């Protein structure tokens, strides 16, 4: 990139206006809140969280917003504003830089929030750091689950990790095509599996699940970012309880099953331990099918996570999922 | 590091308790505010912002807090809470990881704020991303300066960049010693220049300047993070005005002069264009010596930044300072 930092910041600022307070361009942003404020941050680093051979800067911009908004939604909150810092290698083109902010802008339009600040730096690898701000009159915490409560999920799991594994298996020419896609729904299937683009989109440009309609029935809630088992384990630890998962009740997305067969990987690995779906894990006293939620297990007194097989019975499992260290 | 992420997060959480809301361990932190909320973020990346041959993880922890708090103070705000994300290479030891959080903890004690959230990731280079949250009943913006106003600074400038240039010139054995220093004030001078440790500390572990006592006289304010000229240029652009700097009135720290001679660099380059001092630039109708502020110039109608030499008169200058692109 040839543009200097002052010019870049001015362009970004002109693009993202914010009329309800002080936005980009001062030492700090200024916002007014009437309810408790929610604050969260998530980091995405090249070659750790994403691979630029099949991920476009547009995807990255959209995703860094989604993963942060997901944490606000997981608290039952309303998303308000976003701060965004980036480390950008000198080799990144002005076009890619623009696409990054196109992705951010479209995600912010979708979630109805504002970009209000950030920081730009040089870097060897692409580094994206997002910071989401929201509010909630009554935040829903991870704490609150009790034995007997149902474990609900908002939709199919494993799509993102099935998508990721498929992406890794693709040759260069297909990767290039995927980088060019902005709307996966409108694009013909990239390989001959029904619903395959949904999996790719879920990995590259996930959309956070808004619990607005059902948060009132949630005693505890969190987003499933590192995989069902590990995230459920975290929630259980927080509440000094355990959990049973009924394998028969877990919804299985046909494309996840097909990709698993295609790659010769156990589909349940994607579903139980695959990260980055950004569905919600909802703990409730009652079922909530009317809101599209699916009950897949129950909170129990005995600590630990247990898988209940239809024939083999109850088996304790180690929580597995995405861990960095 | 051998510890897994769950263990690391648990240890950090046990260490940083937060009783006024929800802190580390949920999807998002929850805080209550009665005044307008200030939000800011700053990024520090290995080999761009710091060099691990003379910078310890303790210094980094302290500095990532200070540079973010500085932005809250620059708005005339009270600092409340901090979120911290890090990308950590696998080669970083558990001891260094602990030192990083020692630095954060000590800085937070100094500024009386709480660590309330963050994100940890693997990374090739060390990446530190801080988010500071504060509040202010009446934030002081960059906007507000008018022709005739005085330009005040809170103390000597150029210490950090003189310190940085000196650090870069040092041999390996001296760099190692510097890495081990936690309190530069108590340490004998690392080279034979009076006040040299103050310069090193200013670069490695800067302390943000709290404007509590004088913010009521500020019409506009910002922190000097990228150098006096470039930051003043930014403030002037914001107000559609220009500025004159009276070179005679600028305080010159003796150690900055000595280091400049030692390195054969023009001391005024450090003072006018050196970044990272984290002093404040205060625009006021009146002088404020009683608060330790020094008037170094005046806002003028004519756009541009002008240096006023005692003999050569008024000369326009290009804003120079730390720019990333």
XYZ file of C-alpha atoms in Angstrom:
650
model
C 0.000 0.000 0.000
C 1.259 3.433 -0.898
C -1.198 5.584 1.020
C -0.033 7.130 4.270
C -1.745 6.497 7.572
C -3.392 9.930 7.822
C -5.021 9.437 4.406
C -6.193 5.919 5.248
C -7.683 6.985 8.558
C -9.420 9.949 6.885
C -10.938 7.668 4.242
C -12.154 5.166 6.813
C -13.582 7.948 8.915
C -15.434 9.511 5.970
C -16.947 6.143 5.232
C -18.095 5.239 8.733
C -20.046 8.158 10.117
C -21.455 8.044 13.604
C -23.927 10.618 14.762
C -24.868 9.401 18.242
C -21.580 10.305 19.914
C -17.906 10.726 19.053
C -16.656 8.132 16.566
C -13.403 7.663 14.649
C -10.882 10.488 14.774
C -10.467 11.383 18.430
C -8.313 9.747 21.100
C -11.291 7.680 22.216
C -14.880 7.210 21.111
C -17.706 8.535 23.285
C -21.003 6.669 23.680
C -23.994 7.024 25.951
C -25.711 4.060 27.583
C -28.782 3.693 29.735
C -28.347 -0.033 30.419
C -25.469 -2.209 31.614
C -22.683 -2.186 29.006
C -21.296 -5.355 27.401
C -17.668 -5.436 26.249
C -15.844 -8.176 24.387
C -12.834 -8.710 22.154
C -11.686 -11.371 19.688
C -8.492 -11.726 17.746
C -7.898 -13.290 14.308
C -4.349 -13.957 13.113
C -3.168 -15.089 9.657
C -2.122 -18.749 9.483
C -3.614 -19.381 12.934
C -7.269 -18.444 12.350
C -7.330 -18.065 8.594
C -5.525 -18.944 5.380
C -5.324 -16.257 2.709
C -5.176 -18.824 -0.073
C -8.953 -19.283 0.167
C -10.039 -16.412 2.457
C -10.618 -12.966 0.964
C -10.187 -9.727 2.851
C -13.915 -9.210 2.401
C -14.582 -12.479 4.275
C -12.171 -11.424 7.019
C -13.851 -8.065 7.498
C -17.268 -9.687 7.775
C -16.033 -12.437 10.090
C -14.129 -10.258 12.584
C -17.393 -8.375 13.172
C -19.499 -11.558 13.438
C -17.285 -13.350 15.956
C -17.352 -10.327 18.240
C -21.065 -9.650 17.833
C -21.667 -13.319 18.645
C -20.262 -12.711 22.145
C -22.620 -9.776 22.671
C -25.594 -11.860 21.478
C -24.463 -14.721 23.738
C -25.064 -12.383 26.690
C -28.553 -11.595 25.411
C -27.345 -8.142 24.459
C -28.023 -5.569 21.763
C -24.967 -4.844 19.647
C -24.117 -1.146 19.435
C -20.603 -0.406 18.236
C -17.336 -1.869 17.021
C -13.683 -0.924 17.329
C -11.222 -2.521 14.975
C -7.441 -2.750 15.013
C -5.398 -4.297 12.251
C -1.808 -5.192 11.556
C -1.389 -5.119 7.782
C 1.663 -6.358 5.833
C 3.083 -3.915 3.298
C 2.329 -6.428 0.550
C -1.438 -6.040 1.033
C -2.932 -4.079 -1.879
C -5.122 -1.011 -1.579
C -7.911 -3.082 -3.156
C -7.634 -5.770 -0.457
C -7.541 -3.096 2.229
C -10.721 -1.604 0.789
C -12.357 -5.063 0.648
C -11.549 -5.598 4.329
C -13.548 -2.496 5.158
C -16.306 -3.476 2.676
C -16.722 -6.666 4.709
C -16.762 -4.740 7.967
C -19.259 -2.241 6.573
C -21.652 -4.920 5.312
C -21.463 -6.839 8.579
C -22.123 -3.651 10.546
C -25.134 -2.930 8.323
C -26.413 -6.445 8.996
C -25.969 -6.123 12.769
C -26.945 -2.435 12.843
C -23.860 -1.185 14.617
C -21.250 1.505 14.065
C -17.486 1.496 13.623
C -16.292 4.009 16.207
C -12.551 3.531 16.514
C -9.456 1.480 15.950
C -5.758 1.392 15.281
C -3.715 0.559 12.171
C -0.198 -0.805 12.122
C 2.286 -2.494 9.893
C 2.743 -6.186 10.549
C 4.426 -9.240 9.068
C 1.208 -11.283 9.078
C -2.356 -10.012 8.919
C -3.652 -9.398 12.463
C -7.276 -8.423 13.121
C -8.490 -7.412 16.552
C -12.141 -6.596 17.092
C -13.866 -5.075 20.080
C -17.647 -5.129 20.296
C -19.772 -3.006 22.589
C -23.358 -3.723 23.422
C -25.936 -3.310 26.132
C -28.484 -5.457 27.934
C -30.957 -4.645 30.662
C -30.539 -8.175 32.018
C -27.433 -9.913 30.665
C -27.679 -13.710 30.389
C -24.508 -15.212 31.869
C -22.864 -18.614 31.620
C -23.776 -19.032 35.251
C -27.346 -20.053 36.006
C -27.593 -23.685 34.869
C -29.000 -26.220 37.319
C -29.412 -30.004 37.256
C -32.517 -30.943 35.282
C -32.267 -27.994 32.872
C -32.380 -28.700 29.167
C -29.434 -28.043 26.868
C -30.660 -26.368 23.695
C -28.843 -25.407 20.524
C -29.938 -22.924 17.888
C -29.153 -24.987 14.784
C -26.956 -27.629 13.154
C -23.357 -27.813 14.362
C -20.141 -28.816 12.603
C -20.761 -26.804 9.434
C -17.842 -24.481 9.966
C -15.269 -27.177 10.701
C -16.556 -29.387 7.870
C -16.248 -26.321 5.630
C -12.745 -25.617 6.915
C -11.572 -29.185 6.348
C -13.015 -29.138 2.855
C -11.312 -25.817 2.075
C -7.974 -27.247 3.184
C -8.416 -30.163 0.782
C -9.103 -28.007 -2.281
C -6.626 -27.334 -5.096
C -5.360 -23.787 -5.788
C -7.755 -23.001 -8.645
C -10.842 -23.765 -6.518
C -9.396 -21.757 -3.610
C -9.081 -18.767 -5.899
C -12.702 -19.035 -6.971
C -13.833 -19.182 -3.342
C -11.864 -16.021 -2.536
C -13.937 -14.182 -5.133
C -17.339 -15.153 -3.681
C -19.160 -12.539 -1.635
C -22.596 -14.162 -1.560
C -22.334 -17.934 -1.228
C -26.103 -18.396 -1.473
C -26.154 -17.050 -5.017
C -23.149 -19.038 -6.188
C -23.416 -22.501 -7.869
C -22.156 -25.335 -5.609
C -18.350 -25.262 -5.561
C -18.250 -29.078 -5.422
C -21.002 -31.640 -6.075
C -22.518 -31.748 -2.608
C -25.925 -30.253 -1.819
C -25.669 -27.330 0.571
C -21.880 -27.233 0.313
C -21.761 -23.447 -0.054
C -23.587 -23.065 3.247
C -20.686 -24.871 4.942
C -18.092 -22.697 3.236
C -19.986 -19.555 4.101
C -20.356 -20.685 7.706
C -16.610 -20.968 7.983
C -15.577 -17.908 5.969
C -18.384 -15.464 6.770
C -20.343 -16.740 9.768
C -23.435 -14.855 10.886
C -23.987 -14.442 14.623
C -27.233 -15.826 16.037
C -29.454 -13.180 17.611
C -31.355 -14.582 20.632
C -33.787 -11.667 20.796
C -36.890 -13.876 20.451
C -35.909 -16.539 22.978
C -33.481 -14.982 25.451
C -36.266 -14.642 28.020
C -36.387 -18.442 28.434
C -32.571 -18.744 28.884
C -31.225 -19.330 32.408
C -27.668 -19.408 31.048
C -26.218 -18.943 27.590
C -22.979 -18.862 25.624
C -21.917 -19.044 22.009
C -20.405 -22.226 20.598
C -17.129 -20.916 19.250
C -14.677 -23.680 20.174
C -16.948 -26.733 19.808
C -19.998 -28.073 21.644
C -18.122 -30.333 24.068
C -15.489 -27.834 25.200
C -17.923 -24.940 25.428
C -20.445 -27.031 27.331
C -17.614 -28.136 29.618
C -16.821 -24.455 30.317
C -20.439 -23.676 31.065
C -20.706 -26.701 33.384
C -17.517 -25.736 35.246
C -18.998 -22.292 35.800
C -22.029 -23.884 37.431
C -20.416 -26.839 39.220
C -22.567 -29.261 37.309
C -22.235 -31.864 34.557
C -24.091 -32.564 31.342
C -25.505 -35.438 29.315
C -25.686 -35.167 25.548
C -28.211 -37.449 23.786
C -26.492 -38.391 20.557
C -29.772 -39.391 18.905
C -31.210 -35.919 19.435
C -28.402 -33.985 17.810
C -29.473 -32.662 14.407
C -27.085 -33.705 11.647
C -26.770 -31.479 8.590
C -26.735 -33.673 5.440
C -23.863 -31.690 3.894
C -21.750 -32.184 7.034
C -22.341 -35.944 6.761
C -21.452 -35.917 3.056
C -18.299 -33.857 3.527
C -17.238 -36.138 6.389
C -17.627 -39.164 4.102
C -15.849 -37.368 1.257
C -12.908 -36.550 3.548
C -13.081 -39.844 5.445
C -13.500 -38.109 8.805
C -16.023 -39.048 11.516
C -18.902 -36.577 11.119
C -19.482 -36.546 14.890
C -16.037 -35.011 15.307
C -17.203 -31.996 13.298
C -20.503 -31.856 15.151
C -19.300 -32.333 18.731
C -15.851 -30.755 18.616
C -15.750 -28.515 15.580
C -15.381 -24.848 16.377
C -16.564 -21.565 14.894
C -20.208 -22.339 14.239
C -21.284 -19.372 16.378
C -24.565 -21.047 17.224
C -25.832 -20.485 20.759
C -25.887 -22.919 23.646
C -29.005 -22.153 25.637
C -29.816 -23.582 29.062
C -33.483 -23.533 29.862
C -36.039 -25.173 32.108
C -38.247 -25.818 29.130
C -38.089 -26.891 25.530
C -38.298 -24.129 22.964
C -39.089 -25.704 19.616
C -41.348 -22.759 18.781
C -38.189 -20.627 18.580
C -36.362 -23.169 16.419
C -34.225 -24.463 19.282
C -33.361 -28.159 19.597
C -32.906 -29.945 22.928
C -29.784 -32.136 22.767
C -29.133 -32.898 26.417
C -29.664 -32.164 30.054
C -27.693 -30.611 32.909
C -26.916 -33.209 35.606
C -25.520 -33.033 39.116
C -22.569 -35.334 38.470
C -19.647 -33.342 37.050
C -18.263 -34.211 33.650
C -19.635 -34.399 30.132
C -21.367 -37.640 29.130
C -22.468 -38.838 25.725
C -25.591 -40.990 25.826
C -25.547 -43.519 22.958
C -28.852 -45.142 21.980
C -27.306 -48.602 22.389
C -24.002 -48.222 24.292
C -25.493 -46.083 27.049
C -23.752 -43.310 28.974
C -20.054 -42.726 28.276
C -17.911 -39.957 29.806
C -15.976 -37.883 27.252
C -13.050 -35.556 27.439
C -13.971 -32.069 26.333
C -12.295 -31.485 23.029
C -12.246 -28.493 20.799
C -10.156 -25.623 19.677
C -7.528 -24.725 22.259
C -4.599 -22.488 21.533
C -1.984 -23.715 23.984
C 4.387 -22.966 26.860
C 2.936 -26.273 27.919
C -0.194 -25.126 29.712
C -3.488 -25.410 27.887
C -5.730 -22.463 27.205
C -8.374 -23.369 29.794
C -5.710 -23.494 32.523
C -4.155 -20.198 31.422
C -7.488 -18.426 31.332
C -8.405 -19.821 34.756
C -5.122 -18.586 36.235
C -5.539 -15.125 34.738
C -9.103 -14.969 35.948
C -8.162 -15.992 39.504
C -5.564 -13.249 39.537
C -7.725 -10.414 38.218
C -10.891 -10.326 40.241
C -13.597 -7.813 39.486
C -16.443 -7.259 41.865
C -18.332 -4.359 40.263
C -19.787 -6.334 37.369
C -18.987 -9.403 35.256
C -15.268 -9.715 34.442
C -13.153 -12.404 32.802
C -14.806 -15.747 32.089
C -18.072 -14.963 30.332
C -18.727 -14.215 26.661
C -18.548 -10.493 27.404
C -17.843 -8.337 30.424
C -20.662 -6.334 32.007
C -20.128 -2.853 33.439
C -22.392 -0.100 34.674
C -21.850 3.554 33.822
C -23.567 6.748 34.854
C -21.585 9.033 32.545
C -20.700 8.988 28.850
C -18.441 6.004 28.115
C -14.994 6.330 26.505
C -13.647 3.486 24.356
C -10.252 3.152 22.750
C -7.874 0.525 21.393
C -4.160 0.321 20.642
C -2.118 -2.417 19.090
C 1.547 -3.354 19.703
C 3.301 -5.804 17.389
C 6.742 -7.393 17.764
C 9.415 -5.916 15.473
C 7.075 -3.035 14.564
C 6.473 -1.463 17.970
C 9.011 -3.281 20.086
C 12.183 -5.350 19.988
C 12.421 -8.296 22.377
C 16.223 -8.041 22.535
C 15.880 -5.155 25.036
C 12.162 -5.202 25.930
C 10.943 -7.583 28.632
C 7.444 -9.024 28.766
C 6.998 -7.088 31.995
C 7.684 -3.828 30.118
C 5.233 -4.859 27.398
C 2.469 -5.604 29.871
C 2.915 -2.244 31.551
C 3.154 -0.360 28.261
C 0.096 -1.859 26.537
C -1.974 -0.602 29.488
C -0.329 2.849 29.535
C -0.748 3.589 25.830
C -4.452 2.778 26.040
C -5.035 4.638 29.304
C -3.288 7.628 27.739
C -6.119 7.873 25.187
C -8.731 7.853 27.958
C -6.832 10.569 29.861
C -6.483 12.561 26.619
C -10.295 12.810 26.594
C -10.273 14.080 30.179
C -11.704 10.756 31.278
C -11.463 8.433 34.259
C -10.004 5.052 33.391
C -12.181 2.120 34.475
C -11.363 -1.161 32.802
C -9.112 -2.941 30.347
C -9.520 -5.794 27.895
C -6.432 -7.474 26.563
C -5.857 -9.800 23.625
C -2.546 -11.405 22.837
C -0.996 -13.518 20.126
C 1.795 -15.492 21.756
C 4.416 -17.593 19.932
C 4.874 -21.139 21.219
C 8.489 -20.302 22.068
C 7.422 -17.850 24.798
C 8.128 -19.342 28.232
C 5.623 -19.645 31.069
C 7.826 -17.222 33.021
C 7.616 -14.582 30.270
C 3.869 -15.109 30.020
C 3.592 -14.554 33.772
C 5.771 -11.423 33.543
C 3.494 -10.022 30.843
C 0.580 -10.242 33.264
C 2.746 -8.907 36.138
C 3.284 -5.790 34.036
C -0.421 -5.517 33.246
C -1.318 -6.021 36.910
C 1.098 -3.349 38.144
C -0.048 -0.868 35.525
C -3.692 -1.525 36.402
C -2.875 -0.951 40.088
C -1.215 2.331 39.155
C -4.173 3.498 37.059
C -6.781 1.909 39.350
C -8.537 -0.120 36.712
C -9.583 -3.725 36.222
C -8.815 -6.392 33.648
C -12.250 -7.590 32.562
C -11.714 -9.624 29.404
C -9.575 -10.652 26.490
C -8.575 -13.326 24.049
C -5.479 -15.520 23.737
C -4.134 -17.009 20.552
C -1.052 -18.599 19.094
C 0.933 -16.347 16.807
C 4.242 -16.227 14.981
C 5.197 -12.856 16.466
C 4.054 -11.356 19.748
C 0.867 -9.328 19.198
C -0.705 -7.261 21.978
C -4.056 -5.580 21.592
C -5.457 -3.452 24.400
C -8.908 -1.898 24.860
C -9.410 0.716 27.519
C -12.774 1.783 28.840
C -13.361 4.958 30.776
C -15.956 7.577 31.498
C -16.175 11.356 31.531
C -19.043 13.683 32.344
C -17.670 16.172 29.816
C -15.156 14.594 27.416
C -12.480 16.962 26.086
C -12.213 16.445 22.325
C -9.601 17.337 19.745
C -12.128 19.775 18.391
C -12.431 23.079 20.212
C -9.233 24.974 19.402
C -9.557 28.532 18.085
C -7.075 31.094 16.779
C -5.365 32.848 19.671
C -5.468 29.817 21.996
C -2.255 28.712 23.643
C -0.649 25.349 22.898
C 0.480 23.766 26.157
C 2.418 20.584 26.825
C 2.601 18.637 30.055
C 6.373 18.038 30.160
C 9.576 17.479 28.181
C 9.235 15.756 24.817
C 11.578 13.490 22.884
C 12.547 11.280 25.820
C 10.968 8.162 24.396
C 12.497 8.433 20.929
C 15.902 9.402 22.368
C 15.603 6.341 24.606
C 14.584 4.173 21.660
C 17.491 5.335 19.507
C 19.882 4.726 22.372
C 18.479 1.229 22.951
C 18.987 0.390 19.284
C 22.651 1.413 19.551
C 23.433 -0.792 22.553
C 25.357 -4.074 22.443
C 23.689 -7.366 23.405
C 25.007 -7.525 26.975
C 23.578 -4.099 27.860
C 20.265 -5.003 26.185
C 20.031 -8.065 28.414
C 20.574 -5.979 31.529
C 17.847 -3.553 30.467
C 15.397 -6.422 29.982
C 15.870 -7.329 33.643
C 15.034 -3.851 35.002
C 11.583 -3.366 36.479
C 12.167 -0.061 38.291
C 14.432 2.213 36.275
C 14.472 4.861 38.991
C 16.221 2.543 41.415
C 18.747 1.270 38.899
C 22.242 2.834 38.426
C 22.585 4.712 35.096
C 22.960 2.188 32.296
C 25.373 4.524 30.476
C 27.218 7.624 31.747
C 24.523 10.207 31.050
C 22.553 11.864 33.847
C 18.878 10.945 33.712
C 19.466 8.281 31.080
C 17.256 5.724 32.830
C 14.331 8.141 32.681
C 14.612 8.075 28.876
C 14.757 4.299 28.766
C 11.826 3.984 31.110
C 9.833 6.504 29.066
C 10.260 4.334 26.019
C 9.867 0.914 27.614
C 7.335 1.600 30.368
C 5.703 4.987 29.747
C 3.279 6.356 32.308
C 0.156 8.099 31.000
C -0.366 11.700 32.099
C -3.549 12.221 34.112
C -5.104 15.651 33.371
C -7.427 15.539 36.374
C -6.092 18.787 37.894
C -6.096 20.875 34.716
C -8.665 19.399 32.344
C -11.145 22.166 33.262
C -8.948 24.736 31.465
C -8.627 22.614 28.276
C -10.704 23.624 25.238
C -9.222 20.747 23.254
C -6.777 17.996 24.132
C -4.992 14.940 22.747
C -2.047 12.784 23.715
C 1.262 13.117 21.901
C 1.802 9.563 20.730
C 3.218 10.044 17.240
C 5.233 13.261 17.762
C 4.383 16.894 18.526
C 4.283 18.090 14.911
C 2.123 15.332 13.478
C -0.249 15.247 16.435
C -0.586 19.039 16.427
C -1.226 18.835 12.687
C -4.056 16.374 13.354
C -5.564 18.600 16.003
C -5.331 21.641 13.714
C -6.967 19.769 10.822
C -9.818 18.885 13.145
C -10.349 22.574 13.873
C -9.547 24.089 10.471
C -6.787 26.163 11.976
C -2.980 26.309 11.996
C -0.349 26.584 14.693
C 2.870 28.397 15.513
C 5.488 26.696 17.670
C 7.982 28.986 19.445
C 11.207 26.993 19.403
C 12.717 29.054 22.245
C 9.868 28.122 24.554
C 10.130 24.376 24.122
C 11.665 22.766 27.214
C 14.692 20.643 26.375
C 15.533 17.727 28.648
C 19.318 17.666 29.269
C 19.503 13.888 28.796
C 17.745 14.163 25.410
C 20.357 16.735 24.339
C 23.196 14.522 25.567
C 21.867 11.380 23.891
C 21.369 13.335 20.658
C 25.022 14.440 20.781
C 26.162 10.928 21.690
C 24.269 9.493 18.698
C 24.991 12.456 16.431
C 21.309 13.139 15.783
C 19.605 16.563 15.885
C 17.949 16.773 19.303
C 15.059 18.781 17.841
C 14.136 15.764 15.736
C 13.509 13.796 18.934
C 11.652 16.690 20.527
C 9.441 17.766 17.606
C 8.902 14.481 15.784
C 9.706 11.705 18.251
C 6.726 9.589 19.172
C 5.529 7.694 22.224
C 6.099 10.291 24.938
C 2.429 10.110 25.945
C 2.496 13.667 27.235
C -0.642 15.691 26.628
C -1.189 18.490 24.140
C -3.553 20.940 25.783
C -5.260 23.835 24.010
C -6.328 26.580 26.370
C -7.213 30.246 26.418
C -4.844 30.786 29.272
C -1.431 29.774 30.512
C -1.362 27.102 33.192
C 2.062 27.126 34.785
C 0.485 26.436 38.167
C -0.393 22.967 36.855
C 3.103 22.381 35.484
C 2.072 23.007 31.866
C 4.371 24.848 29.455
C 3.116 27.097 26.645
C 5.047 26.313 23.449
C 2.923 27.939 20.790
C -0.312 29.429 19.666
C -3.227 28.435 17.431
C -3.436 30.691 14.350
C -5.987 31.202 11.623
C -3.643 30.403 8.746
C -3.551 26.631 8.153
C -0.281 24.755 8.458
C 2.287 24.231 11.184
C 4.952 26.933 11.558
C 8.146 26.895 13.583
C 9.121 30.312 14.917
C 12.918 30.580 15.225
C 14.297 33.312 17.484
C 16.479 34.614 14.612
C 15.226 33.024 11.359
C 11.592 33.916 12.012
C 8.518 31.895 10.937
C 9.095 28.802 8.794
C 6.380 26.366 7.636
C 7.145 22.700 8.409
C 5.828 19.419 7.142
C 4.232 17.408 9.908
C 6.519 14.515 10.596
C 6.212 11.669 12.999
C 5.416 8.040 13.265
C 3.219 6.883 10.397
C 2.619 3.273 9.565
C 1.890 3.378 5.864
